[in-house]
Each structure stands twice: as C-alpha cells, then as structure tokens.
PDB file of C-alpha atoms in Angstrom:
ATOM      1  CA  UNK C  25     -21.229  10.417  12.600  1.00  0.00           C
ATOM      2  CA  UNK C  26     -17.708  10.648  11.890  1.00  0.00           C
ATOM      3  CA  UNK C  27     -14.804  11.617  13.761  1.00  0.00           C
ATOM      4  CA  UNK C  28     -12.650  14.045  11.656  1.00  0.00           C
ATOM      5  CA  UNK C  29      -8.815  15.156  12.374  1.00  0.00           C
ATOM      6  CA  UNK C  30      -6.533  17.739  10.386  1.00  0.00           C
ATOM      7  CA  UNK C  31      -2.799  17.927  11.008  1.00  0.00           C
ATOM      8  CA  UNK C  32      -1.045  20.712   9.564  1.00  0.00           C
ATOM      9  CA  UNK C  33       2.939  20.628   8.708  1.00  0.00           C
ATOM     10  CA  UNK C  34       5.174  18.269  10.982  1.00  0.00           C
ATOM     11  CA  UNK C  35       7.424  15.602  10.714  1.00  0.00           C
ATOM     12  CA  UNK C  36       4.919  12.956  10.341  1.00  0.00           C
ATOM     13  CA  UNK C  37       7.734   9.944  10.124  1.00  0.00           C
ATOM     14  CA  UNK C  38       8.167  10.456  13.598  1.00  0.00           C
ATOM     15  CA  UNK C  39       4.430   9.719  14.647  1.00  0.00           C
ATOM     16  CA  UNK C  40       3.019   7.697  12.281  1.00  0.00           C
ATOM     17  CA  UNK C  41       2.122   4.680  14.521  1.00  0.00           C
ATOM     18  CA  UNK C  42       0.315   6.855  16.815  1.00  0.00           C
ATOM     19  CA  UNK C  43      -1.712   8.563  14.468  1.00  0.00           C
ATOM     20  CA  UNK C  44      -2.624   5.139  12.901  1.00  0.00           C
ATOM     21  CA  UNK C  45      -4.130   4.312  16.753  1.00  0.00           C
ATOM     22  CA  UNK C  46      -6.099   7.445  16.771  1.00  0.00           C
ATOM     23  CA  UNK C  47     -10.135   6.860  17.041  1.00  0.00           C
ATOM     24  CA  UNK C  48     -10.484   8.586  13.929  1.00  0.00           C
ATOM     25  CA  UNK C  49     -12.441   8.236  10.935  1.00  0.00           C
ATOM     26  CA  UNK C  50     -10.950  10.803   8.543  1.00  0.00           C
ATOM     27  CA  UNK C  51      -7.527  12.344   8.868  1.00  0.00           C
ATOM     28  CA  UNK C  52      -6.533  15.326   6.765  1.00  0.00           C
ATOM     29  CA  UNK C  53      -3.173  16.209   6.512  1.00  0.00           C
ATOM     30  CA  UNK C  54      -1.525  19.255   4.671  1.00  0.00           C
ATOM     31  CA  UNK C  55      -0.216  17.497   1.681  1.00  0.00           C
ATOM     32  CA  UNK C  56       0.236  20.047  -0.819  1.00  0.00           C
ATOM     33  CA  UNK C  57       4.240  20.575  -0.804  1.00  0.00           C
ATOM     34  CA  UNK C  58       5.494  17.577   0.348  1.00  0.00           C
ATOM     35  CA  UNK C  59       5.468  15.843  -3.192  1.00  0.00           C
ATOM     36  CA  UNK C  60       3.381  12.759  -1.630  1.00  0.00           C
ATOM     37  CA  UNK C  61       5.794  12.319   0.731  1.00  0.00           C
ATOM     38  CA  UNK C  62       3.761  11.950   3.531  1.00  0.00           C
ATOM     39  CA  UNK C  63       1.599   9.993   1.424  1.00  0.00           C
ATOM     40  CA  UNK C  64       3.586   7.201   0.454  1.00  0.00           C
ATOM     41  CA  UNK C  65       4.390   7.305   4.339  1.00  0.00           C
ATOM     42  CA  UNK C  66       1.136   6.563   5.159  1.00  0.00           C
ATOM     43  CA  UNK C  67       1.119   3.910   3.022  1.00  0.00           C
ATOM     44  CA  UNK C  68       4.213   2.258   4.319  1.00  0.00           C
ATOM     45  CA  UNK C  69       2.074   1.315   7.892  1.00  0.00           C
ATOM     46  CA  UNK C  70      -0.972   0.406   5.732  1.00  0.00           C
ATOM     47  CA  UNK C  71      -2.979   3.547   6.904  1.00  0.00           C
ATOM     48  CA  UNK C  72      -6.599   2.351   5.988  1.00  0.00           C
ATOM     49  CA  UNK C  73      -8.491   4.768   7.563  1.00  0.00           C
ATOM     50  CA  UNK C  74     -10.264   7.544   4.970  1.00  0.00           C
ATOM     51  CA  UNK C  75      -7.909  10.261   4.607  1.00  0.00           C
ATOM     52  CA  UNK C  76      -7.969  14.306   2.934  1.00  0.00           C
ATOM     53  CA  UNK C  77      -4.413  14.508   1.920  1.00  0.00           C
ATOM     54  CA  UNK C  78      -5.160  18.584   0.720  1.00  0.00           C
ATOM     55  CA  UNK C  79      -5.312  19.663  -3.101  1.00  0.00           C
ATOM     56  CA  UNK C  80      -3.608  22.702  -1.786  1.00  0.00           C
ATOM     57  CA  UNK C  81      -2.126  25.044   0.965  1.00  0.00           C
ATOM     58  CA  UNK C  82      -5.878  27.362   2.099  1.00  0.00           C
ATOM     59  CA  UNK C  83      -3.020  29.707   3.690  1.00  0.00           C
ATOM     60  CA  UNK C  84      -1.954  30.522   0.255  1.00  0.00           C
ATOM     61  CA  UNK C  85      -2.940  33.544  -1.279  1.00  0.00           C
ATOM     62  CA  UNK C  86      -2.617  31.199  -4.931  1.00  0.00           C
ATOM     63  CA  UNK C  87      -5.162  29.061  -5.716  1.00  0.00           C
ATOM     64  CA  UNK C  88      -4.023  26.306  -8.101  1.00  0.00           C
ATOM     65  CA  UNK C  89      -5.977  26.125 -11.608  1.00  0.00           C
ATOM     66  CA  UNK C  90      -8.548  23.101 -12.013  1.00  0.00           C
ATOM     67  CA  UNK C  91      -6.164  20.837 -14.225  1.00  0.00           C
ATOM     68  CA  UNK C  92      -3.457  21.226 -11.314  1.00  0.00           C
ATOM     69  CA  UNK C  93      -5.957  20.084  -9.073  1.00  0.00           C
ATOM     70  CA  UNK C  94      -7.420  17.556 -10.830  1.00  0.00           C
ATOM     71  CA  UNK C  95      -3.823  16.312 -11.684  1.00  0.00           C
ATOM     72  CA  UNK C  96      -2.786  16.451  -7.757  1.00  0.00           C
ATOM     73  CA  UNK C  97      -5.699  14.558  -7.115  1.00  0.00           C
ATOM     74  CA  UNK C  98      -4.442  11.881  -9.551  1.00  0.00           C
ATOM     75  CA  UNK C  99      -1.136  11.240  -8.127  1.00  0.00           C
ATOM     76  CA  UNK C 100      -2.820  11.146  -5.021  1.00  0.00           C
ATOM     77  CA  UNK C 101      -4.256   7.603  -6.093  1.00  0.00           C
ATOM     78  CA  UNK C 102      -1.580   6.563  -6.994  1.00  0.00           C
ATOM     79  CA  UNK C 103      -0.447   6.655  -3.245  1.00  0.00           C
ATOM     80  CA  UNK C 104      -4.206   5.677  -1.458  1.00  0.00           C
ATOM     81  CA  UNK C 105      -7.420   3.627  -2.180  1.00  0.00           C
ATOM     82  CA  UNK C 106     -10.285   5.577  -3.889  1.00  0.00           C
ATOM     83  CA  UNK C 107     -12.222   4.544  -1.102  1.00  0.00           C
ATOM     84  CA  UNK C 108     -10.098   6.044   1.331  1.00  0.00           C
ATOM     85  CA  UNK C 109      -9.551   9.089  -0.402  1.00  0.00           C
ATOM     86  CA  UNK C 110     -11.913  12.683   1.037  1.00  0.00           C
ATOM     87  CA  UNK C 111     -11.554  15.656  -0.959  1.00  0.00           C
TER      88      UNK C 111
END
C-alpha cells in the first residue's frame, strides 16, 4: 500500500522541509500555473519521494488539449526523475 497526499495552492517555499519529512509515498501538488515553480523547488531539497505535480487545474471548467498535456508532462521531466513522476 501506499500512502498518498495532495496539496492544493500555497506557498510551498515556506514548508518544503516539512513536507520532505512527511511519511508519504506520493505527494501531488497543484502544479498547473505555477510554471514549474514549485517543481524546481522540490528539486532544490532533493525531494525523492514519487510525486503528481498535476497536468492541469480539475477546478477548471477548460480542459487542456492532449499535445498541451503531453507537452506539460515533458517539462515536467525536465524538473523530476521518471521514476518519481505519477500522472
């Protein structure tokens, strides 16, 4: 079993070391407007844990087209491992 998390919007700079500690397995984050901000923060404390970093907002009445998606998913990596990465 895993042990799942999802944070919506915050200020994530201003937690990160505690949500590195957390007994989590996956942490999903809303990721969609932040322009892998929150990403590359992640990767600043070597977050190594798998992580859903959010193809887009689910609150929006818009749903991206495929090649947006698929090209959001792409930047993501350049930002995490594959390994780590749950879509």
């Amino acid at each position: 079993a895993q042990i799942h998390t999802h944070m919506c919007y915050c200020e994530f700079d201003d937690c990160m070391e505690a949500i590195d500690r957390m007994d989590t397995d996956v942490n999903s984050i809303e990721n969609a407007r932040s322009d892998n901000a929150t990403l590359e923060a992640f990767k600043r404390i070597g977050y190594s844990k798998g992580f859903g970093p959010g193809l887009y907002d689910i609150h929006s009445a818009v749903v991206p087209p495929v090649e947006e998606q698929y090209n959001k998913l792409k930047s993501f990596l350049g930002c995490l491992d594959i390994e780590q990465t749950v879509v």
